[in-house]
Amino acid sequence: MKKRIVAVTCVLMFCLGLIGCGTERADKTQQLIRGAAPGYNDGLIRVGMIQTGKESDWRDANTNDYLNTFTKERGYDLIYIDGNSSSERQVKAMYDLIQQKVDYIILQPIVETGWEDAIHAAKEAGIPVIVADRKIAVDETEYVSWIGSDFEEEGRKAVTWLDQYLTEQGRENETIHIVLLEGTEGATAAIGRTNGILHGVEEHPNWTIVDRGCANFTQGEGQTYMENLLSEGTVKDIDVIISENDNMIFGAMKALDRNGKSYGPEGDIIMISFDALHESFENMMAGKLHATVECNPLLASTVETVIEELEAGREVDKIYNTEENIYTYENAADYIDQRKY
Ligand code: AHR
């Protein structure tokens, strides 16, 4: 009986070509076995995607854009990894994807630093890395392209609008007390916006930042930050709140409501944020928000174009910047129906 089993197994192995093979044959067999599993070596392009987490509504729109673009029907096998707001987890994900020998890696880093070794390992493994949204602090020869917003320009747009608005209101010579709610420390979106805003503030000797701090781009932290600031009572005057994303200003609004503070075009505090979510248009139309600077989360189609070009053996650009606008309570009604996120 035992002999018969061995014989049958040998015949089967022979038919499958598993006997007497060297490494090359073993690799081929391995490929055949993987080919049987859906999404592996079945003509689909395997794309590993490392996301930051779920910190904001902007991020949800950004994630959905990738999930809707890199589908099996459109020729992709997407391995989506949620960084869960942890840089360590993101770096580990990069090594996992390298081990899985994916065709491309899309990296949306939480912070700019800490990427040298992992990015270099992907390059050594011959896997093109496309960085999107935020940047990484490595030599640009280490990755293929970066696709995202000019965050510093976004910051400048916010302060340019504030300058014009104060002038229109006849307040250009008043002392203006600004609270700055910042995004995640070390994230390009926060670094760029903060730089743009601070340069604008420096150009106005009568503008002063009375308080600034990090609320990590989340609504909950935006609310807590503002609650704490109001309950401490150390900052007496607030003329303007600039929040480095919409969700943090939604949180701040809750704190202001709970403390009986008025804000928005009909109230006392000038409210400015970033992202241009649909909810911000509703808030602008409801008289709660003055302006929101657009940050486009719909990056997947540009990432896909880069992959298509590489597949066709063509050169790609190093930087792809998205086009963005600023919207205000005065024109929100004209644009709300066109908003995609
Ligand atoms: O990096 C883009 C920023 O990250 C968006 O402004 C913010 O909402 C998101 O979480």
mmCIF file of C-alpha atoms and ligand atoms in Angstrom:
data_model
loop_
_atom_site.group_PDB
_atom_site.id
_atom_site.type_symbol
_atom_site.label_atom_id
_atom_site.label_comp_id
_atom_site.label_asym_id
_atom_site.label_seq_id
_atom_site.Cartn_x
_atom_site.Cartn_y
_atom_site.Cartn_z
ATOM 1 C CA MET A 1 0.000 0.000 0.000
ATOM 2 C CA LYS A 2 2.765 2.420 1.058
ATOM 3 C CA LYS A 3 4.694 1.569 -2.130
ATOM 4 C CA ARG A 4 1.619 2.360 -4.263
ATOM 5 C CA ILE A 5 1.177 5.758 -2.659
ATOM 6 C CA VAL A 6 4.855 6.607 -3.304
ATOM 7 C CA ALA A 7 4.515 5.476 -6.916
ATOM 8 C CA VAL A 8 1.343 7.498 -7.514
ATOM 9 C CA THR A 9 2.942 10.568 -5.912
ATOM 10 C CA CYS A 10 6.010 10.177 -8.159
ATOM 11 C CA VAL A 11 3.836 9.986 -11.286
ATOM 12 C CA LEU A 12 1.901 13.076 -10.195
ATOM 13 C CA MET A 13 5.090 14.978 -9.443
ATOM 14 C CA PHE A 14 6.519 13.965 -12.795
ATOM 15 C CA CYS A 15 3.372 15.171 -14.580
ATOM 16 C CA LEU A 16 3.629 18.459 -12.734
ATOM 17 C CA GLY A 17 7.299 18.659 -13.666
ATOM 18 C CA LEU A 18 8.468 18.794 -10.087
ATOM 19 C CA ILE A 19 11.038 16.018 -10.312
ATOM 20 C CA GLY A 20 14.641 16.734 -11.059
ATOM 21 C CA CYS A 21 14.208 20.478 -11.415
ATOM 22 C CA GLY A 22 16.848 23.028 -10.605
ATOM 23 C CA THR A 23 16.157 26.415 -9.062
ATOM 24 C CA GLU A 24 14.885 27.835 -12.338
ATOM 25 C CA ARG A 25 12.294 25.075 -12.668
ATOM 26 C CA ALA A 26 11.331 25.470 -9.001
ATOM 27 C CA ASP A 27 10.703 29.177 -9.606
ATOM 28 C CA LYS A 28 8.579 28.391 -12.637
ATOM 29 C CA THR A 29 6.522 25.849 -10.704
ATOM 30 C CA GLN A 30 6.102 28.333 -7.910
ATOM 31 C CA GLN A 31 4.814 30.813 -10.496
ATOM 32 C CA LEU A 32 2.383 28.223 -11.882
ATOM 33 C CA ILE A 33 1.049 27.512 -8.409
ATOM 34 C CA ARG A 34 0.715 31.274 -7.728
ATOM 35 C CA GLY A 35 -0.858 31.749 -11.147
ATOM 36 C CA ALA A 36 -3.711 29.553 -9.996
ATOM 37 C CA ALA A 37 -4.435 31.909 -7.117
ATOM 38 C CA PRO A 38 -6.567 34.875 -8.150
ATOM 39 C CA GLY A 39 -4.626 38.084 -8.577
ATOM 40 C CA TYR A 40 -1.169 36.585 -8.761
ATOM 41 C CA ASN A 41 0.643 36.410 -12.048
ATOM 42 C CA ASP A 42 -2.659 36.360 -13.891
ATOM 43 C CA GLY A 43 -1.918 39.264 -16.155
ATOM 44 C CA LEU A 44 -2.757 41.801 -13.478
ATOM 45 C CA ILE A 45 -0.280 44.461 -12.396
ATOM 46 C CA ARG A 46 0.427 43.968 -8.699
ATOM 47 C CA VAL A 47 0.416 47.287 -6.911
ATOM 48 C CA GLY A 48 1.190 47.659 -3.218
ATOM 49 C CA MET A 49 -0.244 50.790 -1.667
ATOM 50 C CA ILE A 50 0.782 52.148 1.736
ATOM 51 C CA GLN A 51 -1.732 54.637 3.115
ATOM 52 C CA THR A 52 -1.320 56.941 6.139
ATOM 53 C CA GLY A 53 -4.482 55.906 7.995
ATOM 54 C CA LYS A 54 -7.984 57.250 8.398
ATOM 55 C CA GLU A 55 -7.286 60.573 10.075
ATOM 56 C CA SER A 56 -9.665 62.734 8.019
ATOM 57 C CA ASP A 57 -12.505 62.853 5.501
ATOM 58 C CA TRP A 58 -9.954 64.007 2.931
ATOM 59 C CA ARG A 59 -8.108 60.755 3.549
ATOM 60 C CA ASP A 60 -11.263 58.688 3.054
ATOM 61 C CA ALA A 61 -11.843 60.364 -0.321
ATOM 62 C CA ASN A 62 -8.210 59.721 -1.221
ATOM 63 C CA THR A 63 -8.396 56.034 -0.225
ATOM 64 C CA ASN A 64 -11.644 55.462 -2.123
ATOM 65 C CA ASP A 65 -10.109 57.061 -5.184
ATOM 66 C CA TYR A 66 -7.303 54.469 -5.128
ATOM 67 C CA LEU A 67 -9.672 51.581 -4.418
ATOM 68 C CA ASN A 68 -11.893 52.603 -7.343
ATOM 69 C CA THR A 69 -8.976 53.085 -9.725
ATOM 70 C CA PHE A 70 -6.756 50.077 -9.051
ATOM 71 C CA THR A 71 -9.404 47.384 -9.505
ATOM 72 C CA LYS A 72 -9.150 43.892 -11.003
ATOM 73 C CA GLU A 73 -11.520 44.962 -13.814
ATOM 74 C CA ARG A 74 -9.051 47.691 -14.726
ATOM 75 C CA GLY A 75 -6.084 45.303 -14.683
ATOM 76 C CA TYR A 76 -4.659 45.651 -11.187
ATOM 77 C CA ASP A 77 -4.162 43.484 -8.164
ATOM 78 C CA LEU A 78 -4.064 46.050 -5.363
ATOM 79 C CA ILE A 79 -2.570 45.178 -2.006
ATOM 80 C CA TYR A 80 -3.828 47.996 0.208
ATOM 81 C CA ILE A 81 -2.103 48.569 3.544
ATOM 82 C CA ASP A 82 -3.495 51.010 6.105
ATOM 83 C CA GLY A 83 -0.610 52.632 7.975
ATOM 84 C CA ASN A 84 -2.940 53.189 10.908
ATOM 85 C CA SER A 85 -1.225 56.516 11.668
ATOM 86 C CA SER A 86 2.009 54.693 12.532
ATOM 87 C CA SER A 87 5.248 55.441 10.692
ATOM 88 C CA GLU A 88 6.790 52.196 11.956
ATOM 89 C CA ARG A 89 3.891 50.259 10.494
ATOM 90 C CA GLN A 90 4.344 52.045 7.177
ATOM 91 C CA VAL A 91 8.049 51.199 6.998
ATOM 92 C CA LYS A 92 7.332 47.570 7.845
ATOM 93 C CA ALA A 93 4.683 47.511 5.094
ATOM 94 C CA MET A 94 7.314 48.625 2.594
ATOM 95 C CA TYR A 95 9.540 45.654 3.481
ATOM 96 C CA ASP A 96 6.544 43.284 3.317
ATOM 97 C CA LEU A 97 5.672 44.496 -0.171
ATOM 98 C CA ILE A 98 9.279 44.119 -1.287
ATOM 99 C CA GLN A 99 9.194 40.526 -0.043
ATOM 100 C CA GLN A 100 5.979 39.923 -1.953
ATOM 101 C CA LYS A 101 7.748 41.142 -5.103
ATOM 102 C CA VAL A 102 4.947 43.484 -6.176
ATOM 103 C CA ASP A 103 5.341 45.302 -9.496
ATOM 104 C CA TYR A 104 4.926 48.822 -8.061
ATOM 105 C CA ILE A 105 4.668 50.457 -4.658
ATOM 106 C CA ILE A 106 2.582 53.562 -4.061
ATOM 107 C CA LEU A 107 3.740 55.244 -0.877
ATOM 108 C CA GLN A 108 1.709 57.917 0.900
ATOM 109 C CA PRO A 109 3.957 58.617 3.885
ATOM 110 C CA ILE A 110 2.783 60.021 7.199
ATOM 111 C CA VAL A 111 6.048 61.871 7.800
ATOM 112 C CA GLU A 112 8.980 62.752 5.582
ATOM 113 C CA THR A 113 11.762 61.188 7.633
ATOM 114 C CA GLY A 114 12.870 57.608 8.304
ATOM 115 C CA TRP A 115 12.516 56.304 4.753
ATOM 116 C CA GLU A 116 16.125 56.031 3.500
ATOM 117 C CA ASP A 117 16.699 52.302 4.102
ATOM 118 C CA ALA A 118 13.261 51.040 3.087
ATOM 119 C CA ILE A 119 13.165 53.086 -0.129
ATOM 120 C CA HIS A 120 16.671 51.989 -0.979
ATOM 121 C CA ALA A 121 15.695 48.355 -0.400
ATOM 122 C CA ALA A 122 12.808 48.748 -2.892
ATOM 123 C CA LYS A 123 15.175 50.253 -5.446
ATOM 124 C CA GLU A 124 17.656 47.409 -4.954
ATOM 125 C CA ALA A 125 14.802 44.944 -5.476
ATOM 126 C CA GLY A 126 13.916 46.727 -8.738
ATOM 127 C CA ILE A 127 10.474 47.813 -7.546
ATOM 128 C CA PRO A 128 9.527 51.333 -8.685
ATOM 129 C CA VAL A 129 8.160 53.450 -5.843
ATOM 130 C CA ILE A 130 5.702 56.242 -6.622
ATOM 131 C CA VAL A 131 5.323 58.673 -3.726
ATOM 132 C CA ALA A 132 2.032 60.537 -3.466
ATOM 133 C CA ASP A 133 0.401 63.210 -1.299
ATOM 134 C CA ARG A 134 3.182 63.912 1.247
ATOM 135 C CA LYS A 135 6.903 63.735 0.463
ATOM 136 C CA ILE A 136 9.863 61.745 1.773
ATOM 137 C CA ALA A 137 13.252 63.167 2.709
ATOM 138 C CA VAL A 138 15.452 60.972 0.509
ATOM 139 C CA ASP A 139 17.452 61.620 -2.636
ATOM 140 C CA GLU A 140 14.996 61.926 -5.522
ATOM 141 C CA THR A 141 16.833 59.270 -7.539
ATOM 142 C CA GLU A 142 15.557 56.719 -5.012
ATOM 143 C CA TYR A 143 11.948 56.911 -6.198
ATOM 144 C CA VAL A 144 10.216 57.348 -9.529
ATOM 145 C CA SER A 145 7.857 60.314 -9.087
ATOM 146 C CA TRP A 146 6.118 62.373 -6.453
ATOM 147 C CA ILE A 147 2.499 63.418 -7.014
ATOM 148 C CA GLY A 148 0.791 65.912 -4.747
ATOM 149 C CA SER A 149 -0.053 69.460 -3.719
ATOM 150 C CA ASP A 150 2.160 72.492 -3.325
ATOM 151 C CA PHE A 151 1.421 72.776 0.388
ATOM 152 C CA GLU A 152 3.423 75.954 0.947
ATOM 153 C CA GLU A 153 1.497 77.631 -1.849
ATOM 154 C CA GLU A 154 -1.712 76.499 -0.115
ATOM 155 C CA GLY A 155 -0.550 78.266 3.063
ATOM 156 C CA ARG A 156 0.219 81.423 1.077
ATOM 157 C CA LYS A 157 -3.248 81.333 -0.512
ATOM 158 C CA ALA A 158 -4.830 81.316 2.951
ATOM 159 C CA VAL A 159 -2.909 84.366 4.198
ATOM 160 C CA THR A 160 -3.326 86.262 0.924
ATOM 161 C CA TRP A 161 -7.072 85.792 1.229
ATOM 162 C CA LEU A 162 -6.972 86.903 4.888
ATOM 163 C CA ASP A 163 -5.035 90.026 3.960
ATOM 164 C CA GLN A 164 -7.609 90.966 1.278
ATOM 165 C CA TYR A 165 -10.547 90.210 3.557
ATOM 166 C CA LEU A 166 -9.207 92.328 6.435
ATOM 167 C CA THR A 167 -8.572 95.202 4.020
ATOM 168 C CA GLU A 168 -12.142 94.936 2.684
ATOM 169 C CA GLN A 169 -13.357 95.065 6.284
ATOM 170 C CA GLY A 170 -11.249 98.163 7.001
ATOM 171 C CA ARG A 171 -9.225 96.187 9.571
ATOM 172 C CA GLU A 172 -5.847 96.259 7.811
ATOM 173 C CA ASN A 173 -4.167 98.237 10.603
ATOM 174 C CA GLU A 174 -5.779 96.454 13.550
ATOM 175 C CA THR A 175 -3.838 94.021 15.706
ATOM 176 C CA ILE A 176 -4.965 90.593 14.512
ATOM 177 C CA HIS A 177 -4.695 87.677 16.951
ATOM 178 C CA ILE A 178 -4.331 84.347 15.175
ATOM 179 C CA VAL A 179 -4.635 80.780 16.504
ATOM 180 C CA LEU A 180 -2.937 78.203 14.272
ATOM 181 C CA LEU A 181 -4.091 74.590 14.454
ATOM 182 C CA GLU A 182 -1.350 72.514 12.873
ATOM 183 C CA GLY A 183 -1.370 69.085 11.248
ATOM 184 C CA THR A 184 0.883 66.145 12.077
ATOM 185 C CA GLU A 185 4.449 67.127 12.934
ATOM 186 C CA GLY A 186 6.865 66.134 10.189
ATOM 187 C CA ALA A 187 4.137 65.683 7.558
ATOM 188 C CA THR A 188 4.703 67.653 4.337
ATOM 189 C CA ALA A 189 1.149 69.000 4.419
ATOM 190 C CA ALA A 190 1.792 70.520 7.858
ATOM 191 C CA ILE A 191 5.350 71.680 7.149
ATOM 192 C CA GLY A 192 4.387 73.395 3.884
ATOM 193 C CA ARG A 193 1.190 75.028 5.102
ATOM 194 C CA THR A 194 2.849 76.242 8.315
ATOM 195 C CA ASN A 195 5.733 77.771 6.325
ATOM 196 C CA GLY A 196 3.370 79.516 3.923
ATOM 197 C CA ILE A 197 1.246 80.863 6.775
ATOM 198 C CA LEU A 198 4.183 81.998 8.933
ATOM 199 C CA HIS A 199 5.798 83.844 6.027
ATOM 200 C CA GLY A 200 2.502 85.656 5.470
ATOM 201 C CA VAL A 201 2.252 86.509 9.161
ATOM 202 C CA GLU A 202 5.831 87.852 9.172
ATOM 203 C CA GLU A 203 4.897 90.241 6.372
ATOM 204 C CA HIS A 204 2.201 91.784 8.565
ATOM 205 C CA PRO A 205 3.703 93.425 11.686
ATOM 206 C CA ASN A 206 0.188 93.854 13.124
ATOM 207 C CA TRP A 207 -0.623 90.130 12.891
ATOM 208 C CA THR A 208 0.377 87.968 15.826
ATOM 209 C CA ILE A 209 0.140 84.225 16.437
ATOM 210 C CA VAL A 210 -1.258 84.028 19.965
ATOM 211 C CA ASP A 211 -1.262 80.250 20.056
ATOM 212 C CA ARG A 212 -0.264 77.362 17.815
ATOM 213 C CA GLY A 213 -0.096 73.607 18.221
ATOM 214 C CA CYS A 214 -0.560 70.207 16.659
ATOM 215 C CA ALA A 215 -3.944 68.470 16.390
ATOM 216 C CA ASN A 216 -2.815 65.754 13.967
ATOM 217 C CA PHE A 217 -5.349 66.519 11.226
ATOM 218 C CA THR A 218 -8.161 64.874 13.239
ATOM 219 C CA GLN A 219 -11.517 66.319 14.229
ATOM 220 C CA GLY A 220 -11.302 64.913 17.760
ATOM 221 C CA GLU A 221 -7.924 66.495 18.433
ATOM 222 C CA GLY A 222 -9.053 69.768 16.854
ATOM 223 C CA GLN A 223 -11.940 69.891 19.299
ATOM 224 C CA THR A 224 -9.820 68.915 22.318
ATOM 225 C CA TYR A 225 -7.136 71.449 21.412
ATOM 226 C CA MET A 226 -9.665 74.276 21.202
ATOM 227 C CA GLU A 227 -11.528 73.161 24.356
ATOM 228 C CA ASN A 228 -8.239 73.242 26.282
ATOM 229 C CA LEU A 229 -7.247 76.596 24.870
ATOM 230 C CA LEU A 230 -10.577 78.147 25.804
ATOM 231 C CA SER A 231 -10.676 76.632 29.274
ATOM 232 C CA GLU A 232 -7.088 77.680 30.074
ATOM 233 C CA GLY A 233 -8.169 81.257 29.470
ATOM 234 C CA THR A 234 -4.601 82.429 28.765
ATOM 235 C CA VAL A 235 -5.474 83.627 25.266
ATOM 236 C CA LYS A 236 -7.883 86.520 25.665
ATOM 237 C CA ASP A 237 -8.379 87.623 22.061
ATOM 238 C CA ILE A 238 -8.887 85.399 19.037
ATOM 239 C CA ASP A 239 -9.612 87.166 15.750
ATOM 240 C CA VAL A 240 -8.715 84.358 13.388
ATOM 241 C CA ILE A 241 -8.457 80.577 13.552
ATOM 242 C CA ILE A 242 -6.424 78.993 10.755
ATOM 243 C CA SER A 243 -6.718 75.230 10.798
ATOM 244 C CA GLU A 244 -4.461 73.136 8.587
ATOM 245 C CA ASN A 245 -7.364 70.923 7.577
ATOM 246 C CA ASP A 246 -11.147 70.992 7.513
ATOM 247 C CA ASN A 247 -11.705 68.263 10.084
ATOM 248 C CA MET A 248 -9.704 70.103 12.752
ATOM 249 C CA ILE A 249 -11.782 73.242 12.184
ATOM 250 C CA PHE A 250 -15.002 71.202 12.439
ATOM 251 C CA GLY A 251 -13.715 70.036 15.832
ATOM 252 C CA ALA A 252 -12.788 73.594 16.794
ATOM 253 C CA MET A 253 -16.320 74.739 15.842
ATOM 254 C CA LYS A 254 -17.784 72.253 18.327
ATOM 255 C CA ALA A 255 -15.536 73.639 21.066
ATOM 256 C CA LEU A 256 -16.478 77.230 20.173
ATOM 257 C CA ASP A 257 -20.192 76.311 20.204
ATOM 258 C CA ARG A 258 -19.862 74.701 23.626
ATOM 259 C CA ASN A 259 -18.141 77.811 24.949
ATOM 260 C CA GLY A 260 -20.633 80.253 23.470
ATOM 261 C CA LYS A 261 -18.170 81.845 21.032
ATOM 262 C CA SER A 262 -19.425 83.222 17.737
ATOM 263 C CA TYR A 263 -17.517 82.657 14.521
ATOM 264 C CA GLY A 264 -17.908 82.734 10.749
ATOM 265 C CA PRO A 265 -18.855 85.651 8.475
ATOM 266 C CA GLU A 266 -21.710 86.688 10.800
ATOM 267 C CA GLY A 267 -19.695 86.133 13.983
ATOM 268 C CA ASP A 268 -16.539 87.329 15.731
ATOM 269 C CA ILE A 269 -13.845 84.880 14.651
ATOM 270 C CA ILE A 270 -12.562 84.547 11.085
ATOM 271 C CA MET A 271 -12.370 80.850 10.222
ATOM 272 C CA ILE A 272 -9.999 79.492 7.539
ATOM 273 C CA SER A 273 -9.096 75.889 6.780
ATOM 274 C CA PHE A 274 -7.709 73.563 4.113
ATOM 275 C CA ASP A 275 -9.007 70.659 1.981
ATOM 276 C CA ALA A 276 -12.302 72.031 0.562
ATOM 277 C CA LEU A 277 -14.491 69.116 1.637
ATOM 278 C CA HIS A 278 -18.167 69.129 0.656
ATOM 279 C CA GLU A 279 -18.964 69.658 4.346
ATOM 280 C CA SER A 280 -16.889 72.849 4.275
ATOM 281 C CA PHE A 281 -19.005 74.198 1.449
ATOM 282 C CA GLU A 282 -22.070 73.491 3.596
ATOM 283 C CA ASN A 283 -20.406 75.298 6.498
ATOM 284 C CA MET A 284 -19.485 78.276 4.322
ATOM 285 C CA MET A 285 -23.062 78.478 3.067
ATOM 286 C CA ALA A 286 -24.324 78.206 6.658
ATOM 287 C CA GLY A 287 -22.147 81.185 7.665
ATOM 288 C CA LYS A 288 -19.744 79.163 9.855
ATOM 289 C CA LEU A 289 -16.590 79.151 7.745
ATOM 290 C CA HIS A 290 -14.970 81.945 5.766
ATOM 291 C CA ALA A 291 -12.665 80.111 3.409
ATOM 292 C CA THR A 292 -11.142 76.736 2.635
ATOM 293 C CA VAL A 293 -8.046 76.197 0.513
ATOM 294 C CA GLU A 294 -8.424 73.242 -1.812
ATOM 295 C CA CYS A 295 -6.157 70.206 -1.458
ATOM 296 C CA ASN A 296 -7.012 67.646 -4.096
ATOM 297 C CA PRO A 297 -7.219 64.055 -2.751
ATOM 298 C CA LEU A 298 -7.988 62.545 -6.168
ATOM 299 C CA LEU A 299 -4.450 61.509 -7.012
ATOM 300 C CA ALA A 300 -5.001 57.956 -8.256
ATOM 301 C CA SER A 301 -5.480 58.763 -11.930
ATOM 302 C CA THR A 302 -2.120 60.561 -12.087
ATOM 303 C CA VAL A 303 -0.461 57.657 -10.266
ATOM 304 C CA GLU A 304 -2.039 55.312 -12.793
ATOM 305 C CA THR A 305 -0.719 57.422 -15.686
ATOM 306 C CA VAL A 306 2.788 57.120 -14.251
ATOM 307 C CA ILE A 307 2.408 53.323 -14.045
ATOM 308 C CA GLU A 308 1.076 53.168 -17.608
ATOM 309 C CA GLU A 309 4.032 55.201 -18.868
ATOM 310 C CA LEU A 310 6.493 52.973 -17.049
ATOM 311 C CA GLU A 311 4.767 49.861 -18.406
ATOM 312 C CA ALA A 312 5.166 51.318 -21.906
ATOM 313 C CA GLY A 313 8.852 51.933 -21.185
ATOM 314 C CA ARG A 314 8.500 55.693 -21.344
ATOM 315 C CA GLU A 315 10.090 58.372 -19.156
ATOM 316 C CA VAL A 316 8.016 60.021 -16.433
ATOM 317 C CA ASP A 317 8.267 63.375 -14.667
ATOM 318 C CA LYS A 318 9.759 63.597 -11.202
ATOM 319 C CA ILE A 319 7.031 65.910 -9.871
ATOM 320 C CA TYR A 320 3.322 66.147 -10.659
ATOM 321 C CA ASN A 321 1.568 69.000 -8.850
ATOM 322 C CA THR A 322 -2.201 69.123 -8.581
ATOM 323 C CA GLU A 323 -4.170 72.237 -9.536
ATOM 324 C CA GLU A 324 -6.023 73.812 -6.640
ATOM 325 C CA ASN A 325 -8.209 76.745 -5.756
ATOM 326 C CA ILE A 326 -9.470 78.642 -2.729
ATOM 327 C CA TYR A 327 -13.196 78.836 -2.014
ATOM 328 C CA THR A 328 -14.999 81.290 0.236
ATOM 329 C CA TYR A 329 -18.389 81.816 1.831
ATOM 330 C CA GLU A 330 -19.066 84.249 -1.016
ATOM 331 C CA ASN A 331 -18.763 81.723 -3.841
ATOM 332 C CA ALA A 332 -19.456 78.383 -2.072
ATOM 333 C CA ALA A 333 -22.999 78.132 -3.454
ATOM 334 C CA ASP A 334 -21.679 78.391 -7.024
ATOM 335 C CA TYR A 335 -19.362 75.402 -6.585
ATOM 336 C CA ILE A 336 -20.942 73.033 -4.084
ATOM 337 C CA ASP A 337 -22.683 70.880 -6.703
ATOM 338 C CA GLN A 338 -19.426 70.277 -8.562
ATOM 339 C CA ARG A 339 -17.544 68.989 -5.539
ATOM 340 C CA LYS A 340 -16.465 65.367 -5.814
ATOM 341 C CA TYR A 341 -15.477 64.796 -2.182
HETATM 342 O O1 AHR B 1 -1.662 65.273 3.375
HETATM 343 C C1 AHR B 1 -2.893 65.832 3.097
HETATM 344 C C2 AHR B 1 -3.592 66.173 4.368
HETATM 345 O O2 AHR B 1 -3.738 64.986 5.122
HETATM 346 C C3 AHR B 1 -5.002 66.715 4.257
HETATM 347 O O3 AHR B 1 -5.083 68.085 4.289
HETATM 348 C C4 AHR B 1 -5.584 66.202 5.509
HETATM 349 O O4 AHR B 1 -6.948 66.397 5.657
HETATM 350 C C5 AHR B 1 -5.079 64.834 5.502
HETATM 351 O O5 AHR B 1 -5.346 64.033 6.521
#
